[in-house]
Coordinates of C-alpha atoms and ligand atoms in Angstrom, one line a residue:
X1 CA 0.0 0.0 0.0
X2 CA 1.5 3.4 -0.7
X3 CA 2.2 6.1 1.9
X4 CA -0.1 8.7 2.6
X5 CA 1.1 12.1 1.4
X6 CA 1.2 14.9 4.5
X7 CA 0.1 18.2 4.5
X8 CA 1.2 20.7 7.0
X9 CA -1.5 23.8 7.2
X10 CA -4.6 23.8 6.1
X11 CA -4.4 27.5 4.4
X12 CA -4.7 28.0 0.4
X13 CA -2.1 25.7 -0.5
X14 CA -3.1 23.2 2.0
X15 CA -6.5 22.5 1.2
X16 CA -5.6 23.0 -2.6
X17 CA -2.8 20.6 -2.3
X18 CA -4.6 17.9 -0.1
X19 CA -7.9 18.2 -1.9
X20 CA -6.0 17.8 -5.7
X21 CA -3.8 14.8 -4.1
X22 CA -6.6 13.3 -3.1
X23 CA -8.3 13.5 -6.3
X24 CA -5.4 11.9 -8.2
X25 CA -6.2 8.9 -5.3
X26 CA -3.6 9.0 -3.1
X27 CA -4.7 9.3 0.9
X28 CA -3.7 12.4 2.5
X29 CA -3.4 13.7 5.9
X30 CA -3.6 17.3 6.9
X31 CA -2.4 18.8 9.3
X32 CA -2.9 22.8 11.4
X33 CA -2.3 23.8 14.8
X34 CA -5.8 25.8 14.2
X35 CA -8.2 23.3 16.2
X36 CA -11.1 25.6 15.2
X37 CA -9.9 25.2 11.6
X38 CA -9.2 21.0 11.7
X39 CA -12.8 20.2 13.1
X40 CA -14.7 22.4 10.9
X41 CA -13.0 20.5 8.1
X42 CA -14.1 17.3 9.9
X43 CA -17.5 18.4 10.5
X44 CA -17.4 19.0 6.5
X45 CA -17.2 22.6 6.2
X46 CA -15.0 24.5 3.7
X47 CA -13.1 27.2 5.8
X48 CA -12.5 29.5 2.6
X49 CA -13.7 30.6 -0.3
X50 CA -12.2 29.2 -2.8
X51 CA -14.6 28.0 -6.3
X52 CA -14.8 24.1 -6.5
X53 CA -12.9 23.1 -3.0
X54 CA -16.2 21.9 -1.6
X55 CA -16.5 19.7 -4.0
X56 CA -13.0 18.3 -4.4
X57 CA -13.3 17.9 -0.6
X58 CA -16.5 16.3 -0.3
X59 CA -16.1 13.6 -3.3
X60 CA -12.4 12.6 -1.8
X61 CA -13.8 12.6 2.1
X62 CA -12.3 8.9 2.4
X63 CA -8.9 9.9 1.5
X64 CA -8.5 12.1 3.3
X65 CA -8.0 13.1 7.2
X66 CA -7.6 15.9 9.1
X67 CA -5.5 16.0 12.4
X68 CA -4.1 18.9 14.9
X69 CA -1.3 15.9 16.1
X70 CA 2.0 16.4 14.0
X71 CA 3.0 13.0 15.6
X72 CA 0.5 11.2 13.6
X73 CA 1.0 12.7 10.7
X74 CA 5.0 12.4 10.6
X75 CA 3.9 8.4 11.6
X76 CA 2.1 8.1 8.6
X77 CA 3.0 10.2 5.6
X78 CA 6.6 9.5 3.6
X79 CA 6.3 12.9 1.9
X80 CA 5.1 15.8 4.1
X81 CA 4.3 18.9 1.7
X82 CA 4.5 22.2 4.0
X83 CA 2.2 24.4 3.6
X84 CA 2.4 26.7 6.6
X85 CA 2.2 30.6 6.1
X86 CA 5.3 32.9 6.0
X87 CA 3.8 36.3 6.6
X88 CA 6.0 39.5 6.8
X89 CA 7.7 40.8 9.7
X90 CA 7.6 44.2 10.8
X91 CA 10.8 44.1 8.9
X92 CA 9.5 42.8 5.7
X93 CA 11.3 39.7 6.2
X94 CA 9.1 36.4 5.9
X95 CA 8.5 35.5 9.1
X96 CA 9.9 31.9 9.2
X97 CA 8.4 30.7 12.3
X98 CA 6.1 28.3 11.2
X99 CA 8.4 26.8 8.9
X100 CA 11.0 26.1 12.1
X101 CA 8.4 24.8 14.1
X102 CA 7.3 22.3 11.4
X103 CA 11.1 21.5 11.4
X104 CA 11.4 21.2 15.2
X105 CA 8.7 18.9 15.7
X106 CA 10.3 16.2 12.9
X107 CA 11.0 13.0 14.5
X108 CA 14.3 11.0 14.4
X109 CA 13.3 7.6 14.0
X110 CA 11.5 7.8 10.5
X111 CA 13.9 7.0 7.6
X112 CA 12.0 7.7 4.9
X113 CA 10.6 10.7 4.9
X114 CA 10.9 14.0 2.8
X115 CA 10.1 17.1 3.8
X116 CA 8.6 19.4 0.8
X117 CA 8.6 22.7 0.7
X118 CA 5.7 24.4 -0.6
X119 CA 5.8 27.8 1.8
X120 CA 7.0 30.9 -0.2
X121 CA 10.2 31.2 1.6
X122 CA 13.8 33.4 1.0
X123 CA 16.4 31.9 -1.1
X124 CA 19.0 30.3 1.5
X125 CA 15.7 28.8 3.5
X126 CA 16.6 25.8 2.3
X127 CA 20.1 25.9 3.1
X128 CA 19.4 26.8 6.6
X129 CA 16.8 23.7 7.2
X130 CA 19.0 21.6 5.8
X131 CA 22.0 22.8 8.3
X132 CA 19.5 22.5 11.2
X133 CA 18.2 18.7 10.2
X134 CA 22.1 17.8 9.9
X135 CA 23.0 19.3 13.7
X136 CA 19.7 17.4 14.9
X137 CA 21.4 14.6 13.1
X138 CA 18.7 14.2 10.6
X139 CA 21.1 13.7 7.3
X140 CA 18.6 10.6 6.5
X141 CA 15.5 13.4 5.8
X142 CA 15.0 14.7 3.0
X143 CA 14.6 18.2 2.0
X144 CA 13.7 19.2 -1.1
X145 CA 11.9 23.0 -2.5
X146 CA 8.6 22.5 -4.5
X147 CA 7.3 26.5 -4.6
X148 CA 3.2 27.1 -5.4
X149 CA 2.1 29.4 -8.4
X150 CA -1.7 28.8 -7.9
X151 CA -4.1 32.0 -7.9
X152 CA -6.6 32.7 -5.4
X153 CA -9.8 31.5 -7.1
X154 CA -8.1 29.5 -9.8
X155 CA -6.5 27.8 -7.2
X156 CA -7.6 24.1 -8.2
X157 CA -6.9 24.6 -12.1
X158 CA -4.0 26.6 -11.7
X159 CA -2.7 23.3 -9.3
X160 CA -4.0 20.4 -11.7
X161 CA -2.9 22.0 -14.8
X162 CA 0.0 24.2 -13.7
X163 CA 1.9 25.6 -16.4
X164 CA 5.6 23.9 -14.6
X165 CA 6.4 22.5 -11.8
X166 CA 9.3 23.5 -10.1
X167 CA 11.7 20.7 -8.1
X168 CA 14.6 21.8 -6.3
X169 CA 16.8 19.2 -4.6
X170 CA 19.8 18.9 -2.4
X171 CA 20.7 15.4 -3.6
X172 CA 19.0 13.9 -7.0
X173 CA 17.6 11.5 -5.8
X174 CA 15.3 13.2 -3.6
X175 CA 14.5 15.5 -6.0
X176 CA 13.3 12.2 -8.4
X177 CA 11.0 10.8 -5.7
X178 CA 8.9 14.0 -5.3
X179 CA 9.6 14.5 -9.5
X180 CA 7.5 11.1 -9.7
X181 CA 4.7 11.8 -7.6
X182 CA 4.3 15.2 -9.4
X183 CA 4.7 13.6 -12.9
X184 CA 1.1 12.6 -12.6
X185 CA 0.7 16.6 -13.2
X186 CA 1.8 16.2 -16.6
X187 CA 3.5 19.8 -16.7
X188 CA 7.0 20.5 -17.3
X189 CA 9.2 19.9 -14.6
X190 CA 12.2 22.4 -14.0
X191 CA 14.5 20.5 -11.8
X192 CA 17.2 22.5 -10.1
X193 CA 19.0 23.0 -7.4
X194 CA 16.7 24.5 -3.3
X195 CA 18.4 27.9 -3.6
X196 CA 17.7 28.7 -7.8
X197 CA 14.1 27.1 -6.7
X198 CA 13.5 29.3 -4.1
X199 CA 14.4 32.0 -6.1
X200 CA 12.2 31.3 -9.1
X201 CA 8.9 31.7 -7.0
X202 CA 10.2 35.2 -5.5
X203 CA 11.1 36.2 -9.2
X204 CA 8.0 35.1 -10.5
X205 CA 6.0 37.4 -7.9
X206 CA 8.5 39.8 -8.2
X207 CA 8.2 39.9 -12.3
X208 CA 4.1 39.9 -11.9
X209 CA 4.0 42.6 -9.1
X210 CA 6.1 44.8 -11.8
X211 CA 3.8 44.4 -14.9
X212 CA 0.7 45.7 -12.8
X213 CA 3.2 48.7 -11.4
X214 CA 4.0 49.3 -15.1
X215 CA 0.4 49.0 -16.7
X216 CA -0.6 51.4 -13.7
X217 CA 2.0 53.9 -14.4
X218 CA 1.1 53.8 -18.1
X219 CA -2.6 54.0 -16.7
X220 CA -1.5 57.5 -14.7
X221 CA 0.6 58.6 -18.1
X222 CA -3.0 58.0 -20.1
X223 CA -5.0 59.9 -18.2
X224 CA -2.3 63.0 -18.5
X225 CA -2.5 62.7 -22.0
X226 CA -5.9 61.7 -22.5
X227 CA -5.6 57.7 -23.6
X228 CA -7.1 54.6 -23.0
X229 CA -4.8 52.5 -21.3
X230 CA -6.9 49.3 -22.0
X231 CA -6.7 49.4 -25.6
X232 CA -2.6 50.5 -25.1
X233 CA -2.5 47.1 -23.3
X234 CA -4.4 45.2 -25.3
X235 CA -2.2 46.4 -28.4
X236 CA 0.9 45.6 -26.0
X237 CA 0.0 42.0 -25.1
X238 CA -0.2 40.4 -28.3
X239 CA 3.4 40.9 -28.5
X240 CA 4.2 37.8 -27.6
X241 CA 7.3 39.0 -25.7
X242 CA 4.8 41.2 -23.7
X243 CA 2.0 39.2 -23.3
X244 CA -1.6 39.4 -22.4
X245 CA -1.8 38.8 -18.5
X246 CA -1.2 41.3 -16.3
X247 CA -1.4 44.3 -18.0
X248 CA -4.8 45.3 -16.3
X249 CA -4.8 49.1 -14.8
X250 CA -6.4 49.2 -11.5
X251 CA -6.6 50.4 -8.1
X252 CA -2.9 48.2 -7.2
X253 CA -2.0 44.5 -6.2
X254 CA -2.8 43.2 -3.0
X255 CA -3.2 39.9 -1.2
X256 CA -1.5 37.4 0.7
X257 CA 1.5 36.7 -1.6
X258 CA 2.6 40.1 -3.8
X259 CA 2.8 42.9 -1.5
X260 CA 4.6 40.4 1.4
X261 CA 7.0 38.4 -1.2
X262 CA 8.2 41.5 -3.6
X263 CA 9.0 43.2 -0.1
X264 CA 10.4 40.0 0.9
X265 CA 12.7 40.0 -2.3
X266 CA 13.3 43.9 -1.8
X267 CA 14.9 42.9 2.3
X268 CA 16.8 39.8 1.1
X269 CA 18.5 42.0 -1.7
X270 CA 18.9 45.0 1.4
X271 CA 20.2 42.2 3.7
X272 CA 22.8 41.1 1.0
X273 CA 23.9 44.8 0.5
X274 CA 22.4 44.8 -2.6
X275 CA 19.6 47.9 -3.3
X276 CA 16.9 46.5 -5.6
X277 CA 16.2 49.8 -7.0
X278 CA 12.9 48.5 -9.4
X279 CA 11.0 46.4 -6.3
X280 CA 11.5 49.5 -3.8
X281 CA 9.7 51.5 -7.1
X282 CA 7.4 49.1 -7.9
X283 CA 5.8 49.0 -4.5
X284 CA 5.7 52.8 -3.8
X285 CA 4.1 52.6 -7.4
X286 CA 1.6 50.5 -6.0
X287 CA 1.3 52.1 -2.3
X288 CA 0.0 55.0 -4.7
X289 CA -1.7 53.6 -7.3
X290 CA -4.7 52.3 -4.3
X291 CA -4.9 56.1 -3.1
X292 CA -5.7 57.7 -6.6
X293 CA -9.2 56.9 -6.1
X294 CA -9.3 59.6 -3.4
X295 CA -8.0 62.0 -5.9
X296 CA -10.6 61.1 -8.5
X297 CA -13.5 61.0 -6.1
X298 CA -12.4 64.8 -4.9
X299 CA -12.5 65.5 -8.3
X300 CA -16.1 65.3 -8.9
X301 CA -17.3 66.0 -5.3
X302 CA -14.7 68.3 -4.0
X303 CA -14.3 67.7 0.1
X304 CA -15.2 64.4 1.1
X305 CA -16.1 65.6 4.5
X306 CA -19.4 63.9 5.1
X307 CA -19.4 62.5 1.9
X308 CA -20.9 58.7 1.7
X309 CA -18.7 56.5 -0.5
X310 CA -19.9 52.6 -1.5
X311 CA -16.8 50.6 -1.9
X312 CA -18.0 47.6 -3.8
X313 CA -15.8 44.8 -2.9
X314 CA -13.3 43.4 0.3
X315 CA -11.9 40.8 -0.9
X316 CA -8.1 41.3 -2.8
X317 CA -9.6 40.0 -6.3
X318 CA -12.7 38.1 -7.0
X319 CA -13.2 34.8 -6.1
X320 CA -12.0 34.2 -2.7
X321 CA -12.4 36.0 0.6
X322 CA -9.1 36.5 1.8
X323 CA -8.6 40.0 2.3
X324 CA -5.1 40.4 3.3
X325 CA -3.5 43.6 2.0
X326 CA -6.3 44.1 0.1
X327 CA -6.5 47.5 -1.5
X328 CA -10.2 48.1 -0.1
X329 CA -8.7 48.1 3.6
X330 CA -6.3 50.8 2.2
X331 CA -8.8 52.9 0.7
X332 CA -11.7 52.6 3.3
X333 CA -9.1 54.2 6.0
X334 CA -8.1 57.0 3.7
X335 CA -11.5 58.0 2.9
X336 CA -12.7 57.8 7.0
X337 CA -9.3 59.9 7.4
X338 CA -11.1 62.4 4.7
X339 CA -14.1 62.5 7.2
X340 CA -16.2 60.5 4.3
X341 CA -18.8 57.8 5.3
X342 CA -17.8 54.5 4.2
X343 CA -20.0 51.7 3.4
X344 CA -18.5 48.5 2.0
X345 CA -20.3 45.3 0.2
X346 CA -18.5 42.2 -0.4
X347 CA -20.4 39.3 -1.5
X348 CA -18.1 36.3 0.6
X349 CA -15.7 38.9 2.4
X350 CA -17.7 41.0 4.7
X351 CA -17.1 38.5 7.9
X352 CA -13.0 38.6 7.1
X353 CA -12.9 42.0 6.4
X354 CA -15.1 42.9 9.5
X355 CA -12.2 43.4 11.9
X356 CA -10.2 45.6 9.6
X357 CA -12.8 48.0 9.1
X358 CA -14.2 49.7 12.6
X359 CA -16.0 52.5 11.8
X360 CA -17.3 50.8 7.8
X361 CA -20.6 50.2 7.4
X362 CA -20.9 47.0 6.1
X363 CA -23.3 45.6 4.0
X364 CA -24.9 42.5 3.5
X365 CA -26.9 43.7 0.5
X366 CA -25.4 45.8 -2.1
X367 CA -28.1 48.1 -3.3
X368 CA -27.8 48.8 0.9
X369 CA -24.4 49.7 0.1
X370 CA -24.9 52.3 -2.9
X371 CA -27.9 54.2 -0.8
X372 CA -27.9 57.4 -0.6
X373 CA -24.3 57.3 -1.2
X374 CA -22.3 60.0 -3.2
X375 CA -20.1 57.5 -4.7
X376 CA -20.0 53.9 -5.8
X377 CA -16.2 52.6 -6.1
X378 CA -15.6 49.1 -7.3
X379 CA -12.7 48.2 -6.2
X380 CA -12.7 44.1 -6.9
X381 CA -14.1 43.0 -9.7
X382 CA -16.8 40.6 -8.9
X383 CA -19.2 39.5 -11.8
X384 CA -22.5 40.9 -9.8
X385 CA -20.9 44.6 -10.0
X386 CA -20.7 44.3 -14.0
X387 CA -24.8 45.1 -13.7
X388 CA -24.3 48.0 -11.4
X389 CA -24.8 50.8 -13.7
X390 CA -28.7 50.2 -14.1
X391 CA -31.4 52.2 -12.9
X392 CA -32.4 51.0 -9.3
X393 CA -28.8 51.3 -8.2
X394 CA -29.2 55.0 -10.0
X395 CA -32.1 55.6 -8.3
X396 CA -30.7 54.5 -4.7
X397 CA -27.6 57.1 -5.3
X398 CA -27.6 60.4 -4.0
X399 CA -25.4 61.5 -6.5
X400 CA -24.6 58.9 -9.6
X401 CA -20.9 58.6 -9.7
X402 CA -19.3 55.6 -10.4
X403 CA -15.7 55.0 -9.8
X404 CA -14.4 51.9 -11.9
X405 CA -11.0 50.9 -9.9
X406 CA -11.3 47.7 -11.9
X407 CA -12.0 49.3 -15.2
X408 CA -15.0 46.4 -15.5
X409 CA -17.6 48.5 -17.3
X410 CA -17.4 49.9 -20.4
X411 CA -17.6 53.3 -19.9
X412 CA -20.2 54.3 -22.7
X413 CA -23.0 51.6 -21.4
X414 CA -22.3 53.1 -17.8
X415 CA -23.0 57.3 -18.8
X416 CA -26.2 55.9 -21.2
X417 CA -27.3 54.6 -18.1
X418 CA -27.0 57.8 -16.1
X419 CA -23.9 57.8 -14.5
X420 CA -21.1 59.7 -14.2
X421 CA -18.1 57.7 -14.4
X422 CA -14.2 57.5 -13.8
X423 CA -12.3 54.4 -14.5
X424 CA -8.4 53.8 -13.9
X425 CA -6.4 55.4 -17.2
X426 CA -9.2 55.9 -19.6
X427 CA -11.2 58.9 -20.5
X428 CA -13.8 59.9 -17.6
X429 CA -16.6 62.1 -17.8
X430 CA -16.2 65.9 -17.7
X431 CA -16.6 66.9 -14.1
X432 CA -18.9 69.3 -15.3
X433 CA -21.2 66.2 -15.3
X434 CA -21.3 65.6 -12.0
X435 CA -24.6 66.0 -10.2
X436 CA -23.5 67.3 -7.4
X437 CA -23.3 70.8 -7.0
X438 CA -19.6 71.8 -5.8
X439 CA -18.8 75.2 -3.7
X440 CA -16.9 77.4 -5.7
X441 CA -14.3 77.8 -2.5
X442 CA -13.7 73.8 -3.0
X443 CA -11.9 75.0 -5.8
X444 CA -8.4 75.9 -4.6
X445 CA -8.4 72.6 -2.3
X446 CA -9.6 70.4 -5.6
X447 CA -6.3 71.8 -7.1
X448 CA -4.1 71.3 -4.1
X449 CA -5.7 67.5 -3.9
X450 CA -5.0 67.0 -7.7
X451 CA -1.4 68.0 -7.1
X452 CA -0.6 65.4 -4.7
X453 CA -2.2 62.6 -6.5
X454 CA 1.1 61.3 -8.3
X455 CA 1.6 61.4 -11.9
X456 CA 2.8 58.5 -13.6
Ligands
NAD501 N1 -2.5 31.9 -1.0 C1 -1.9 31.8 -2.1 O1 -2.4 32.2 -3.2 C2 -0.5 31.2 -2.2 C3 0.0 30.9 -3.5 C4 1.3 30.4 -3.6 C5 2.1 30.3 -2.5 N2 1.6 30.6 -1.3 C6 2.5 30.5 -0.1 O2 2.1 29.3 0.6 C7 2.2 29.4 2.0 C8 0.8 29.2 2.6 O3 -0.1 30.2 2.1 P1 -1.6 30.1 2.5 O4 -2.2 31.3 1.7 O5 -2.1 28.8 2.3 O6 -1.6 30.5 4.0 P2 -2.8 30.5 5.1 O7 -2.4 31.5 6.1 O8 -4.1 30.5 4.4 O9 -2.6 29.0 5.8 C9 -1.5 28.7 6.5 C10 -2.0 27.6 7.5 O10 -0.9 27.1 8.2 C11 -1.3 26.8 9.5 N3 -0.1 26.6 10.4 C12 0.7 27.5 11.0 N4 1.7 26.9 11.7 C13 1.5 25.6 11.5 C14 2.2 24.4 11.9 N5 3.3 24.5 12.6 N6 1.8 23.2 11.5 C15 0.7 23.1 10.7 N7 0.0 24.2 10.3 C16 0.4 25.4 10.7 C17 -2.1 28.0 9.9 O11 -2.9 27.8 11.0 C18 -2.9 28.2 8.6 O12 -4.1 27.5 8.6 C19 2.8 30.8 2.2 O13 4.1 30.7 2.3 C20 2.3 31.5 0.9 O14 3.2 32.6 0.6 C21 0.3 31.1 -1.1

């Protein structure tokens, strides 16, 4: 009988990686220190958004287990995949704690067993594990690096049909044994050495975190000069050496992986002595690039002071409810620092995004959301918002201005139906459109607020 495959966490990459394993038909066992977590997963519930997990869980329920013992997983499994988070540091380092802890709690007496790491982690992680399993005298473990590309909401394709798979081994054959088990994939598999493997995941952040940072700056540069950044990136991405993905303008990159592994990258470099110039720009790019919105609601309202904004959507991008770094949080503390009203809508995120946002009224419902409110802002681009511009939600609105952060609607279909509107990089309607009636001694502060939203 083959051994069951571990899982350590039961996060995004957990659940994604026990679920798919389990699909293929191997039995897994996963394992968090969460207890809260491990027996709502027992008592059959999904713990995340994330489309299809349900499922994937529900039709593999014999193959797979859930535990908070580390003991019985490290009995049982050969290959233990860790998926434990690495958040930042008030540094910007990963925080690395859960990895060692994983790592101090491995037993001596199993001989067969690899550890896989599947936690984004600095290059030289490896390096370091490796050193501490040797002191422990643990040269009989394995170790080898096996970073995670999936997507937040893609999650289970992106895992399934991954576009490589990336194996990075100490000694070959380690490196073969996980190889073979991930052949069943049936994507290309990069085999290389921990370190380069470790690196290719903070490059490939890195490289994506720098294409939105461009595409916004070109967005900022449009606006100036009165284009429409989505057709200049359409006619850049089918240049093949460009490429299609990535290049959508918006209101920045958030989430659990960007913001904490470019700064990651950016502090390894720092630590190394070496200044990476283009990550410590393409984050204050995107540090701005979630304000702007301010600027373009002052714009047509003047003062926010007792303003009510909408924001229309928590969650970082559509499809999940993780919220961390999530350009909402951003933007509904700048506009209650504005003395606006804030009401948000999220249609899975409200409960996650509930602690972040003391004094946000949050809404269930969003047609409760745009009531009364001066402003509708979408900042994620969930499918329900591309019918927002239609004549209840006009009707609801004090004032009919609709800020696209996402650029989802087409900007034509939204002013036929009654709205002003102001998307990210693309022509907006005059501001002498706006319903609102704005005191002429706004005037001098509209200029000063224009000023300090940054150029491209
Ligand atoms: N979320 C993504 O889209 C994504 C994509 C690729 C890579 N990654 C990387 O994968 C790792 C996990 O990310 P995530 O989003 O799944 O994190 P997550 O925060 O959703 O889940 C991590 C889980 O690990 C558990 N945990 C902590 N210490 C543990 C321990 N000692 N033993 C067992 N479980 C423990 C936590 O309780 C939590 O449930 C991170 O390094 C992340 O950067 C994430």
């Amino acid at each position: 009988m083959r051994e069951p495959i571990g899982v350590m966490g039961a996060g995004w990459v957990g659940l994604v990686t026990g679920a798919c394993f389990a699909d293929l038909g191997h039995d897994v066992i996963i394992r968090d220190v969460d207890a809260v977590r491990i027996a709502e997963l027992e008592a059959g519930r999904v713990p995340i958004h994330e489309p299809g997990l349900g499922e994937l869980l529900g039709r593999n329920r014999d193959r797979l287990r859930f535990t908070t013992n580390s003991t019985e997983l490290f009995e049982r499994a050969g290959l233990v995949f860790v998926c434990v988070g690495t958040p930042p540091t008030y540094s910007g380092d990963a925080d690395l704690s859960a990895v060692w802890q994983v790592v101090d709690e491995l037993p001596s007496a199993r001989d067969r067993l690899a550890l896989v790491m599947k936690s984004t982690v600095p290059p030289g992680t490896g390096v370091a594990v490796r050193a501490r399993l040797d002191a422990r005298g643990l040269s009989h473990i394995a170790y080898v690096s096996n970073p995670e590309f999936l997507a937040e909401g893609t999650a289970i394709t992106n895992f399934m049909q991954a576009d490589r798979v990336v194996v990075g081994s100490f000694r070959s054959a380690e490196g073969d044994r996980v190889a073979l088990l991930l052949k069943e994939l049936a994507a290309p598999i990069v085999r290389t050495d921990v370190t380069s493997a470790e690196m290719i995941k903070y490059a490939s952040n890195a490289f994506l975190a720098t294409k939105i940072s461009f595409i916004n700056e070109i967005a900022n540069v449009c606006e100036e000069v009165g284009a429409d950044v989505t057709s200049v990136a359409g006619g850049m991405g089918l240049d093949q050496r460009i490429g299609l993905h990535f290049l959508r303008a918006g209101v920045g990159y958030g989430g659990s992986c960007f913001p904490k592994d470019v700064a990651a990258l950016k502090q390894l470099a720092g630590n190394s002595g070496y200044h990476f110039q283009l990550l410590t720009s393409v984050i204050e790019v995107n540090e701005l690039q979630k304000r702007r919105v301010v600027g373009k609601l002052r714009k047509h309202l003047g003062s926010l002071r007792d303003r009510t904004v909408a924001l229309l959507g928590l969650a970082f991008k559509p499809d999940t409810n993780d919220v961390r770094e999530a350009s909402s949080l951003v933007l509904a503390s700048r506009l209650l620092a504005e003395g606006a009203h804030v009401k948000a809508w999220d249609p899975v995120a409200i409960e996650d995004a509930r602690p972040h946002l003391a004094g946000v009224q949050l809404c269930e419902d969003l047609l409760e959301a745009v009531s009364e409110a001066d402003a509708a802002v979408i900042v994620t681009e969930w499918n329900d918002l591309k019918a927002l511009p239609r004549l209840e939600v006009r009707t609801a609105m004090k004032n009919p201005l609709i800020v696209d952060g996402r650029n989802l609607l087409d900007p034509e279909t939204v002013r036929q139906a009654g709205f002003a509107y102001e998307g990210i990089g693309r022509p907006s309607s005059p501001v002498e459109g706006r319903l609102a009636p704005q005191p002429p001694e706004l005037a001098g502060a509209l200029a000063r607020s224009l000023a300090e939203v940054p150029a491209g």
